PDB file of C-alpha atoms in Angstrom:
ATOM      1  CA  MET A 944     -28.064   5.395 -72.697  1.00 43.00           C
ATOM      2  CA  LYS A 945     -26.053   8.364 -71.432  1.00 40.00           C
ATOM      3  CA  ARG A 946     -27.992   8.238 -68.133  1.00 45.00           C
ATOM      4  CA  ILE A 947     -27.093   4.557 -67.685  1.00 41.00           C
ATOM      5  CA  LEU A 948     -23.419   5.368 -68.372  1.00 38.00           C
ATOM      6  CA  TYR A 949     -23.458   8.099 -65.674  1.00 42.00           C
ATOM      7  CA  ILE A 950     -24.953   5.657 -63.175  1.00 37.00           C
ATOM      8  CA  LEU A 951     -22.266   3.045 -63.922  1.00 36.00           C
ATOM      9  CA  ILE A 952     -19.460   5.608 -63.552  1.00 34.00           C
ATOM     10  CA  ALA A 953     -20.905   6.772 -60.209  1.00 42.00           C
ATOM     11  CA  ALA A 954     -21.185   3.201 -58.947  1.00 42.00           C
ATOM     12  CA  VAL A 955     -17.582   2.406 -59.897  1.00 37.00           C
ATOM     13  CA  THR A 956     -16.368   5.613 -58.244  1.00 42.00           C
ATOM     14  CA  ILE A 957     -18.235   4.892 -55.000  1.00 37.00           C
ATOM     15  CA  GLY A 958     -16.989   1.302 -54.994  1.00 45.00           C
ATOM     16  CA  SER A 959     -13.369   2.377 -55.444  1.00 42.00           C
ATOM     17  CA  LEU A 960     -13.743   4.839 -52.587  1.00 39.00           C
ATOM     18  CA  MET A 961     -15.163   2.134 -50.336  1.00 38.00           C
ATOM     19  CA  PHE A 962     -12.181  -0.153 -50.927  1.00 36.00           C
ATOM     20  CA  SER A 963      -9.490   2.531 -50.807  1.00 39.00           C
ATOM     21  CA  CYS A 964     -10.547   4.193 -47.550  1.00 43.00           C
ATOM     22  CA  GLU A 965      -8.693   3.355 -44.338  1.00 43.00           C
ATOM     23  CA  PRO A 966     -10.767   1.300 -41.853  1.00 42.00           C
ATOM     24  CA  VAL A 967     -12.241   3.348 -39.018  1.00 43.00           C
ATOM     25  CA  GLU A 968     -11.673   2.090 -35.484  1.00 41.00           C
ATOM     26  CA  ASP A 969     -14.910   1.538 -33.579  1.00 41.00           C
ATOM     27  CA  ARG A 970     -13.217   1.510 -30.183  1.00 40.00           C
ATOM     28  CA  GLU A 971     -11.547   4.141 -28.062  1.00 52.00           C
ATOM     29  CA  SER A 972      -7.796   4.451 -28.295  1.00 53.00           C
ATOM     30  CA  LEU A 973      -6.080   3.570 -25.066  1.00 51.00           C
ATOM     31  CA  PRO A 974      -4.408   6.545 -23.405  1.00 62.00           C
ATOM     32  CA  ALA A 975      -0.683   6.719 -22.915  1.00 66.00           C
ATOM     33  CA  ILE A 976       0.649   5.525 -19.584  1.00 71.00           C
ATOM     34  CA  GLY A 977       0.854   8.621 -17.416  1.00 79.00           C
ATOM     35  CA  LEU A 978       2.560   6.976 -14.456  1.00 86.00           C
ATOM     36  CA  THR A 979       6.233   6.303 -13.846  1.00 90.00           C
ATOM     37  CA  PRO A 980       7.853   4.171 -11.144  1.00 91.00           C
ATOM     38  CA  GLU A 981       8.523   7.418  -9.275  1.00 92.00           C
ATOM     39  CA  THR A 982       4.947   8.744  -9.401  1.00 93.00           C
ATOM     40  CA  ILE A 983       3.022   5.591  -8.463  1.00 94.00           C
ATOM     41  CA  LYS A 984       1.164   6.207  -5.209  1.00 96.00           C
ATOM     42  CA  PHE A 985       1.415   3.273  -2.827  1.00 97.00           C
ATOM     43  CA  SER A 986       2.933   2.400   0.535  1.00 97.00           C
ATOM     44  CA  VAL A 987       4.530  -0.581   2.237  1.00 98.00           C
ATOM     45  CA  THR A 988       4.628   0.012   6.002  1.00 97.00           C
ATOM     46  CA  GLN A 989       5.737  -2.119   8.926  1.00 97.00           C
ATOM     47  CA  ASN A 990       3.494  -2.062  11.984  1.00 95.00           C
ATOM     48  CA  THR A 991       5.494  -0.142  14.611  1.00 93.00           C
ATOM     49  CA  SER A 992       4.097  -2.226  17.479  1.00 92.00           C
ATOM     50  CA  LYS A 993       4.385  -5.548  15.624  1.00 93.00           C
ATOM     51  CA  THR A 994       7.183  -5.342  13.084  1.00 94.00           C
ATOM     52  CA  ASN A 995       6.508  -8.772  11.574  1.00 96.00           C
ATOM     53  CA  GLU A 996       3.251  -7.320  10.215  1.00 97.00           C
ATOM     54  CA  VAL A 997       3.369  -5.297   6.995  1.00 98.00           C
ATOM     55  CA  ILE A 998       0.576  -3.116   5.592  1.00 98.00           C
ATOM     56  CA  LEU A 999       0.225  -2.781   1.803  1.00 98.00           C
ATOM     57  CA  LYS A1000      -1.797   0.170   0.522  1.00 98.00           C
ATOM     58  CA  ASN A1001      -2.668   1.382  -2.970  1.00 97.00           C
ATOM     59  CA  GLU A1002      -3.176   5.152  -2.779  1.00 97.00           C
ATOM     60  CA  ASP A1003      -4.424   5.723  -6.335  1.00 95.00           C
ATOM     61  CA  PRO A1004      -8.085   4.714  -6.903  1.00 94.00           C
ATOM     62  CA  ALA A1005      -7.631   5.058 -10.666  1.00 92.00           C
ATOM     63  CA  VAL A1006      -5.403   1.976 -10.938  1.00 94.00           C
ATOM     64  CA  ILE A1007      -5.789  -1.732 -10.219  1.00 95.00           C
ATOM     65  CA  PRO A1008      -3.058  -2.914  -7.819  1.00 97.00           C
ATOM     66  CA  TYR A1009      -1.127  -6.165  -7.885  1.00 98.00           C
ATOM     67  CA  TRP A1010       1.247  -7.149  -5.088  1.00 98.00           C
ATOM     68  CA  LYS A1011       3.794  -9.969  -4.949  1.00 97.00           C
ATOM     69  CA  TYR A1012       6.155 -10.694  -2.081  1.00 96.00           C
ATOM     70  CA  VAL A1013       9.174 -12.997  -1.916  1.00 95.00           C
ATOM     71  CA  ASP A1014      11.684 -14.087   0.696  1.00 93.00           C
ATOM     72  CA  GLY A1015      15.432 -13.529   0.674  1.00 92.00           C
ATOM     73  CA  ASN A1016      15.964 -16.565  -1.562  1.00 88.00           C
ATOM     74  CA  GLY A1017      13.479 -15.338  -4.160  1.00 90.00           C
ATOM     75  CA  ASN A1018      10.773 -17.814  -3.177  1.00 88.00           C
ATOM     76  CA  GLU A1019       7.318 -16.392  -3.862  1.00 89.00           C
ATOM     77  CA  LEU A1020       5.308 -16.260  -0.649  1.00 92.00           C
ATOM     78  CA  GLY A1021       2.060 -14.845  -1.961  1.00 91.00           C
ATOM     79  CA  HIS A1022       0.272 -12.190  -3.963  1.00 91.00           C
ATOM     80  CA  SER A1023      -2.760  -9.928  -3.690  1.00 94.00           C
ATOM     81  CA  ASN A1024      -4.879  -7.556  -5.769  1.00 95.00           C
ATOM     82  CA  LYS A1025      -6.455  -5.758  -2.814  1.00 97.00           C
ATOM     83  CA  ASN A1026      -6.252  -1.971  -2.461  1.00 97.00           C
ATOM     84  CA  GLU A1027      -5.245  -2.495   1.144  1.00 97.00           C
ATOM     85  CA  ASP A1028      -3.881  -5.706   2.613  1.00 97.00           C
ATOM     86  CA  LYS A1029      -2.062  -6.888   5.705  1.00 95.00           C
ATOM     87  CA  ILE A1030       0.553  -9.634   5.574  1.00 95.00           C
ATOM     88  CA  THR A1031       2.756 -11.251   8.204  1.00 95.00           C
ATOM     89  CA  PHE A1032       6.366 -12.345   7.822  1.00 96.00           C
ATOM     90  CA  PRO A1033       6.844 -14.545  10.919  1.00 96.00           C
ATOM     91  CA  PHE A1034      10.447 -15.489  10.115  1.00 95.00           C
ATOM     92  CA  ALA A1035      13.416 -13.177  10.540  1.00 95.00           C
ATOM     93  CA  GLY A1036      15.067 -12.156   7.285  1.00 95.00           C
ATOM     94  CA  LYS A1037      14.886  -9.873   4.259  1.00 96.00           C
ATOM     95  CA  TYR A1038      11.767  -9.757   2.095  1.00 97.00           C
ATOM     96  CA  THR A1039      10.915  -7.926  -1.105  1.00 98.00           C
ATOM     97  CA  VAL A1040       7.505  -6.514  -2.029  1.00 98.00           C
ATOM     98  CA  TYR A1041       6.732  -5.879  -5.704  1.00 98.00           C
ATOM     99  CA  TYR A1042       3.914  -3.565  -6.760  1.00 98.00           C
ATOM    100  CA  THR A1043       2.380  -3.221 -10.235  1.00 97.00           C
ATOM    101  CA  ALA A1044      -0.212  -0.581 -11.130  1.00 96.00           C
ATOM    102  CA  TYR A1045      -2.560  -1.540 -13.974  1.00 95.00           C
ATOM    103  CA  THR A1046      -4.016   1.381 -15.915  1.00 91.00           C
ATOM    104  CA  ARG A1047      -6.112   1.662 -19.083  1.00 86.00           C
ATOM    105  CA  GLY A1048      -2.924   2.334 -20.976  1.00 86.00           C
ATOM    106  CA  GLY A1049      -0.998  -0.609 -19.580  1.00 90.00           C
ATOM    107  CA  ALA A1050       0.990  -1.711 -16.536  1.00 94.00           C
ATOM    108  CA  ILE A1051       3.802   0.042 -14.730  1.00 94.00           C
ATOM    109  CA  ASP A1052       6.060  -1.551 -12.117  1.00 96.00           C
ATOM    110  CA  ALA A1053       7.168   0.363  -9.054  1.00 97.00           C
ATOM    111  CA  ALA A1054      10.640   0.007  -7.618  1.00 96.00           C
ATOM    112  CA  PRO A1055      10.717  -3.040  -5.296  1.00 97.00           C
ATOM    113  CA  VAL A1056      10.500  -2.373  -1.573  1.00 98.00           C
ATOM    114  CA  THR A1057      12.756  -4.246   0.849  1.00 98.00           C
ATOM    115  CA  VAL A1058      11.410  -5.203   4.276  1.00 97.00           C
ATOM    116  CA  ASN A1059      13.763  -6.330   7.043  1.00 97.00           C
ATOM    117  CA  ILE A1060      12.336  -8.536   9.786  1.00 97.00           C
ATOM    118  CA  ALA A1061      14.560  -8.588  12.858  1.00 95.00           C
ATOM    119  CA  GLN A1062      13.210 -11.624  14.725  1.00 94.00           C
ATOM    120  CA  ASN A1063      10.818 -14.551  14.508  1.00 93.00           C
ATOM    121  CA  ASP A1064       7.227 -14.202  15.653  1.00 94.00           C
ATOM    122  CA  ASP A1065       6.426 -17.614  17.125  1.00 89.00           C
ATOM    123  CA  THR A1066       2.985 -16.462  18.270  1.00 92.00           C
ATOM    124  CA  TYR A1067       1.894 -16.461  14.618  1.00 93.00           C
ATOM    125  CA  PHE A1068       1.901 -20.291  14.719  1.00 95.00           C
ATOM    126  CA  SER A1069       0.042 -20.642  18.023  1.00 94.00           C
ATOM    127  CA  ASP A1070      -3.042 -22.118  16.331  1.00 95.00           C
ATOM    128  CA  GLU A1071      -2.775 -25.927  16.593  1.00 96.00           C
ATOM    129  CA  ARG A1072      -3.624 -26.347  12.912  1.00 96.00           C
ATOM    130  CA  TRP A1073      -0.117 -25.199  11.974  1.00 97.00           C
ATOM    131  CA  ASN A1074       1.423 -28.025  13.975  1.00 97.00           C
ATOM    132  CA  LEU A1075      -1.130 -30.563  12.715  1.00 97.00           C
ATOM    133  CA  LEU A1076      -0.171 -29.764   9.128  1.00 98.00           C
ATOM    134  CA  THR A1077       3.592 -29.251   9.433  1.00 98.00           C
ATOM    135  CA  ASN A1078       4.921 -30.575  12.754  1.00 97.00           C
ATOM    136  CA  GLY A1079       6.771 -27.250  12.971  1.00 96.00           C
ATOM    137  CA  VAL A1080      10.421 -27.113  11.948  1.00 95.00           C
ATOM    138  CA  ASN A1081      10.659 -30.923  11.889  1.00 97.00           C
ATOM    139  CA  GLY A1082       8.140 -31.262   9.068  1.00 98.00           C
ATOM    140  CA  LYS A1083       5.379 -33.749   8.308  1.00 98.00           C
ATOM    141  CA  THR A1084       4.985 -35.947   5.212  1.00 98.00           C
ATOM    142  CA  TRP A1085       1.608 -36.948   3.811  1.00 98.00           C
ATOM    143  CA  VAL A1086       0.663 -39.665   1.300  1.00 98.00           C
ATOM    144  CA  LEU A1087      -2.611 -40.615  -0.371  1.00 97.00           C
ATOM    145  CA  TYR A1088      -4.753 -43.031   1.621  1.00 96.00           C
ATOM    146  CA  MET A1089      -4.905 -45.642  -1.108  1.00 96.00           C
ATOM    147  CA  THR A1090      -7.300 -47.913   0.791  1.00 96.00           C
ATOM    148  CA  ALA A1091     -10.008 -45.295   0.179  1.00 94.00           C
ATOM    149  CA  PRO A1092      -8.526 -42.194  -1.497  1.00 93.00           C
ATOM    150  CA  LEU A1093     -11.723 -40.739  -3.011  1.00 89.00           C
ATOM    151  CA  GLU A1094     -14.967 -39.654  -1.413  1.00 89.00           C
ATOM    152  CA  PHE A1095     -17.912 -38.745  -3.661  1.00 86.00           C
ATOM    153  CA  ILE A1096     -20.261 -35.979  -2.510  1.00 85.00           C
ATOM    154  CA  GLY A1097     -22.850 -33.615  -3.936  1.00 78.00           C
ATOM    155  CA  LYS A1098     -23.125 -29.952  -3.065  1.00 73.00           C
ATOM    156  CA  PRO A1099     -24.063 -29.587   0.605  1.00 62.00           C
ATOM    157  CA  ALA A1100     -24.173 -26.170   2.224  1.00 54.00           C
ATOM    158  CA  SER A1101     -20.957 -26.792   4.169  1.00 61.00           C
ATOM    159  CA  TYR A1102     -17.940 -28.904   3.268  1.00 59.00           C
ATOM    160  CA  GLN A1103     -16.251 -28.869   6.668  1.00 53.00           C
ATOM    161  CA  ASN A1104     -15.649 -32.333   8.140  1.00 56.00           C
ATOM    162  CA  ILE A1105     -17.724 -34.005   5.420  1.00 60.00           C
ATOM    163  CA  ALA A1106     -16.010 -37.351   6.066  1.00 56.00           C
ATOM    164  CA  VAL A1107     -16.774 -37.147   9.765  1.00 59.00           C
ATOM    165  CA  SER A1108     -20.393 -36.093   9.327  1.00 55.00           C
ATOM    166  CA  GLY A1109     -20.976 -38.865   6.777  1.00 64.00           C
ATOM    167  CA  HIS A1110     -22.524 -36.808   3.983  1.00 68.00           C
ATOM    168  CA  GLY A1111     -20.395 -38.403   1.294  1.00 79.00           C
ATOM    169  CA  TRP A1112     -20.008 -41.864  -0.217  1.00 87.00           C
ATOM    170  CA  TRP A1113     -16.562 -43.058   0.771  1.00 89.00           C
ATOM    171  CA  PRO A1114     -15.906 -46.462  -0.801  1.00 91.00           C
ATOM    172  CA  ASN A1115     -12.749 -48.544  -0.743  1.00 94.00           C
ATOM    173  CA  LEU A1116     -10.694 -48.267  -3.902  1.00 93.00           C
ATOM    174  CA  SER A1117     -11.208 -51.989  -4.525  1.00 94.00           C
ATOM    175  CA  ASP A1118     -14.964 -51.355  -4.836  1.00 93.00           C
ATOM    176  CA  ILE A1119     -14.668 -48.673  -7.544  1.00 89.00           C
ATOM    177  CA  SER A1120     -12.464 -50.205 -10.216  1.00 87.00           C
ATOM    178  CA  TRP A1121     -14.626 -48.337 -12.731  1.00 85.00           C
ATOM    179  CA  ALA A1122     -13.239 -45.028 -11.390  1.00 82.00           C
ATOM    180  CA  GLY A1123     -10.088 -45.436 -13.481  1.00 81.00           C
ATOM    181  CA  LEU A1124      -7.719 -44.686 -10.581  1.00 87.00           C
ATOM    182  CA  GLU A1125      -4.585 -46.802 -10.628  1.00 91.00           C
ATOM    183  CA  ASN A1126      -3.581 -48.335  -7.308  1.00 92.00           C
ATOM    184  CA  LYS A1127       0.056 -47.294  -6.989  1.00 94.00           C
ATOM    185  CA  ASP A1128       2.398 -45.043  -5.046  1.00 95.00           C
ATOM    186  CA  TRP A1129       1.339 -41.534  -6.113  1.00 96.00           C
ATOM    187  CA  GLY A1130       4.143 -39.788  -4.254  1.00 97.00           C
ATOM    188  CA  GLU A1131       4.215 -37.623  -1.139  1.00 98.00           C
ATOM    189  CA  ILE A1132       3.990 -34.051   0.086  1.00 98.00           C
ATOM    190  CA  THR A1133       6.017 -32.574   2.974  1.00 98.00           C
ATOM    191  CA  PHE A1134       5.297 -29.342   4.840  1.00 98.00           C
ATOM    192  CA  ASP A1135       7.690 -27.729   7.340  1.00 97.00           C
ATOM    193  CA  LEU A1136       8.337 -24.375   9.021  1.00 96.00           C
ATOM    194  CA  ASN A1137      12.121 -24.584   9.123  1.00 94.00           C
ATOM    195  CA  GLY A1138      12.884 -20.910   8.514  1.00 91.00           C
ATOM    196  CA  GLY A1139      10.053 -20.533   5.995  1.00 93.00           C
ATOM    197  CA  TYR A1140       6.811 -21.954   4.617  1.00 95.00           C
ATOM    198  CA  ASN A1141       8.490 -24.896   2.904  1.00 95.00           C
ATOM    199  CA  VAL A1142       6.777 -27.564   0.820  1.00 97.00           C
ATOM    200  CA  THR A1143       8.216 -30.423  -1.234  1.00 98.00           C
ATOM    201  CA  VAL A1144       5.991 -32.455  -3.556  1.00 98.00           C
ATOM    202  CA  LYS A1145       6.939 -35.748  -5.173  1.00 98.00           C
ATOM    203  CA  GLN A1146       4.239 -36.493  -7.769  1.00 96.00           C
ATOM    204  CA  THR A1147       4.100 -39.745  -9.722  1.00 94.00           C
ATOM    205  CA  ASP A1148       3.557 -39.659 -13.467  1.00 91.00           C
ATOM    206  CA  PRO A1149      -0.088 -40.515 -14.365  1.00 85.00           C
ATOM    207  CA  THR A1150       0.895 -42.834 -17.228  1.00 86.00           C
ATOM    208  CA  ALA A1151      -0.401 -46.332 -16.500  1.00 83.00           C
ATOM    209  CA  GLY A1152       2.253 -48.422 -14.832  1.00 87.00           C
ATOM    210  CA  SER A1153       4.698 -45.548 -14.492  1.00 90.00           C
ATOM    211  CA  THR A1154       6.627 -45.078 -11.250  1.00 92.00           C
ATOM    212  CA  VAL A1155       8.523 -41.986 -12.429  1.00 95.00           C
ATOM    213  CA  GLN A1156       8.254 -39.105  -9.964  1.00 95.00           C
ATOM    214  CA  THR A1157       8.936 -35.409 -10.392  1.00 96.00           C
ATOM    215  CA  THR A1158       9.923 -33.313  -7.381  1.00 98.00           C
ATOM    216  CA  LYS A1159       8.893 -29.689  -6.943  1.00 97.00           C
ATOM    217  CA  ILE A1160      10.053 -27.467  -4.100  1.00 95.00           C
ATOM    218  CA  GLY A1161       8.132 -24.300  -3.294  1.00 94.00           C
ATOM    219  CA  THR A1162       6.361 -22.392  -0.562  1.00 94.00           C
ATOM    220  CA  PHE A1163       2.808 -22.371   0.716  1.00 95.00           C
ATOM    221  CA  ASN A1164       0.270 -20.135   2.416  1.00 93.00           C
ATOM    222  CA  PHE A1165      -1.962 -21.653   5.066  1.00 95.00           C
ATOM    223  CA  ASN A1166      -4.971 -19.360   5.366  1.00 92.00           C
ATOM    224  CA  LEU A1167      -6.856 -20.140   8.558  1.00 93.00           C
ATOM    225  CA  THR A1168     -10.438 -19.114   9.212  1.00 87.00           C
ATOM    226  CA  THR A1169     -12.442 -18.824  12.391  1.00 81.00           C
ATOM    227  CA  GLY A1170     -14.140 -22.123  13.103  1.00 71.00           C
ATOM    228  CA  SER A1171     -12.122 -23.920  10.395  1.00 65.00           C
ATOM    229  CA  THR A1172     -14.937 -23.492   7.879  1.00 67.00           C
ATOM    230  CA  ASN A1173     -12.813 -22.460   4.906  1.00 82.00           C
ATOM    231  CA  ASP A1174      -9.144 -23.153   5.654  1.00 92.00           C
ATOM    232  CA  ARG A1175      -7.107 -23.116   2.458  1.00 95.00           C
ATOM    233  CA  ILE A1176      -3.603 -24.033   1.331  1.00 97.00           C
ATOM    234  CA  ALA A1177      -2.200 -22.029  -1.592  1.00 95.00           C
ATOM    235  CA  PHE A1178       1.027 -23.119  -3.295  1.00 95.00           C
ATOM    236  CA  ASN A1179       3.733 -20.947  -4.835  1.00 91.00           C
ATOM    237  CA  GLY A1180       6.734 -21.607  -7.043  1.00 89.00           C
ATOM    238  CA  GLY A1181       5.141 -24.248  -9.266  1.00 92.00           C
ATOM    239  CA  ALA A1182       4.239 -26.702  -6.486  1.00 95.00           C
ATOM    240  CA  GLU A1183       0.727 -28.065  -6.080  1.00 95.00           C
ATOM    241  CA  MET A1184      -1.185 -30.391  -3.774  1.00 97.00           C
ATOM    242  CA  LEU A1185      -0.428 -34.114  -4.100  1.00 96.00           C
ATOM    243  CA  HIS A1186      -3.284 -35.845  -5.912  1.00 93.00           C
ATOM    244  CA  PRO A1187      -4.033 -38.964  -7.947  1.00 88.00           C
ATOM    245  CA  SER A1188      -3.995 -38.332 -11.679  1.00 77.00           C
ATOM    246  CA  GLY A1189      -5.607 -40.195 -14.522  1.00 64.00           C
ATOM    247  CA  SER A1190      -9.068 -40.367 -12.964  1.00 65.00           C
ATOM    248  CA  SER A1191     -11.873 -39.183 -15.210  1.00 69.00           C
ATOM    249  CA  TYR A1192     -13.829 -38.098 -12.157  1.00 72.00           C
ATOM    250  CA  PHE A1193     -12.088 -34.842 -11.334  1.00 75.00           C
ATOM    251  CA  SER A1194     -12.427 -31.794 -13.525  1.00 81.00           C
ATOM    252  CA  SER A1195      -9.394 -30.966 -15.643  1.00 79.00           C
ATOM    253  CA  SER A1196     -10.132 -27.296 -14.994  1.00 80.00           C
ATOM    254  CA  PHE A1197      -9.710 -27.644 -11.231  1.00 87.00           C
ATOM    255  CA  SER A1198      -6.516 -26.108  -9.884  1.00 90.00           C
ATOM    256  CA  PHE A1199      -4.532 -27.999  -7.264  1.00 93.00           C
ATOM    257  CA  THR A1200      -2.546 -24.850  -6.426  1.00 95.00           C
ATOM    258  CA  ASN A1201      -5.253 -23.499  -4.087  1.00 94.00           C
ATOM    259  CA  VAL A1202      -7.277 -26.087  -2.182  1.00 95.00           C
ATOM    260  CA  GLN A1203      -9.883 -26.032   0.559  1.00 92.00           C
ATOM    261  CA  ILE A1204      -9.168 -28.246   3.560  1.00 93.00           C
ATOM    262  CA  VAL A1205     -12.172 -30.179   4.880  1.00 89.00           C
ATOM    263  CA  GLU A1206     -10.420 -32.343   7.482  1.00 90.00           C
ATOM    264  CA  LEU A1207      -7.156 -31.967   9.393  1.00 93.00           C
ATOM    265  CA  THR A1208      -6.141 -34.110  12.360  1.00 94.00           C
ATOM    266  CA  GLU A1209      -2.883 -35.457  13.718  1.00 97.00           C
ATOM    267  CA  THR A1210      -2.911 -38.245  11.119  1.00 97.00           C
ATOM    268  CA  THR A1211      -5.454 -37.280   8.409  1.00 96.00           C
ATOM    269  CA  LEU A1212      -5.662 -34.517   5.815  1.00 96.00           C
ATOM    270  CA  ALA A1213      -8.505 -34.149   3.303  1.00 93.00           C
ATOM    271  CA  PHE A1214      -9.237 -31.524   0.657  1.00 93.00           C
ATOM    272  CA  ILE A1215     -12.075 -30.937  -1.773  1.00 90.00           C
ATOM    273  CA  ALA A1216     -11.952 -30.823  -5.578  1.00 89.00           C
ATOM    274  CA  ILE A1217     -14.479 -30.279  -8.356  1.00 87.00           C
ATOM    275  CA  ARG A1218     -15.676 -33.366 -10.206  1.00 84.00           C
ATOM    276  CA  SER A1219     -16.038 -33.451 -13.964  1.00 81.00           C
ATOM    277  CA  ASP A1220     -19.835 -33.512 -13.583  1.00 81.00           C
ATOM    278  CA  GLY A1221     -19.846 -30.390 -11.399  1.00 81.00           C
ATOM    279  CA  ASP A1222     -20.211 -32.153  -8.063  1.00 84.00           C
ATOM    280  CA  TYR A1223     -17.297 -32.724  -5.710  1.00 87.00           C
ATOM    281  CA  LEU A1224     -14.620 -35.189  -4.656  1.00 88.00           C
ATOM    282  CA  ILE A1225     -12.712 -35.296  -1.411  1.00 90.00           C
ATOM    283  CA  TYR A1226      -9.139 -36.577  -1.567  1.00 92.00           C
ATOM    284  CA  HIS A1227      -7.904 -38.279   1.595  1.00 94.00           C
ATOM    285  CA  LEU A1228      -4.279 -38.236   2.733  1.00 97.00           C
ATOM    286  CA  VAL A1229      -2.667 -39.780   5.800  1.00 98.00           C
ATOM    287  CA  VAL A1230       0.660 -39.272   7.552  1.00 98.00           C
ATOM    288  CA  LYS A1231       3.473 -41.304   6.022  1.00 98.00           C
ATOM    289  CA  GLN A1232       4.590 -44.097   8.344  1.00 91.00           C
TER     290      GLN A1232
END
């Protein structure tokens, strides 16, 4: 009997210890942030022979860099997480480059760097694709081609000029009533190069029958590639590419803030999006008349 009592007392004691002990962390504690804005190692340098070109360089391999650059009005022009990057400011004016160093202990922001561009660099826009998209300083407005706005395709090796090469199924809207896309004015998108990379998007509310439009003004990056195989338009400041909403055929996870262009002519603009079933759609726009 005494032996049983000793066992019970020991069990109660062990149990009380188990519940009264502090929990032990099973992960490493993050170190304190050892950097300050003054000790972050990075550089923002203008090319001496081409002052519209700016070189961004992270000089500390122990951190993950993040760059953001804005124009004199505070409009975001782009961002990067590369250790070394090269950007061009083709318009004269004052720009600000922000740098954040991410460490295991957290993030630290460096003091912003101001870049002054003395004159425009018109040669930056010598590629005809700039004029096809924007019509230069005068601007160009695009609307959805509602006769046949959607093209259905699978996953071919290349998406460039899909509509021209005929790889997709491109029906008239009247033949795909089951697609759930309302035939209405979905708004318009305008690009121009009047002192900056300007974009204005008027997007119609997706609610059935609604004609209410919201307008967003922002900037864009037009990233051109050799051979036009992967040209992309990225939007900043809350703007995004004009698109029809309410269709169950495009994936809700697809972002319209960075789109791949598959066709660009004087009067037509098409971009690719992910379908809800994992295949692709091409949205077709035309110049507003």
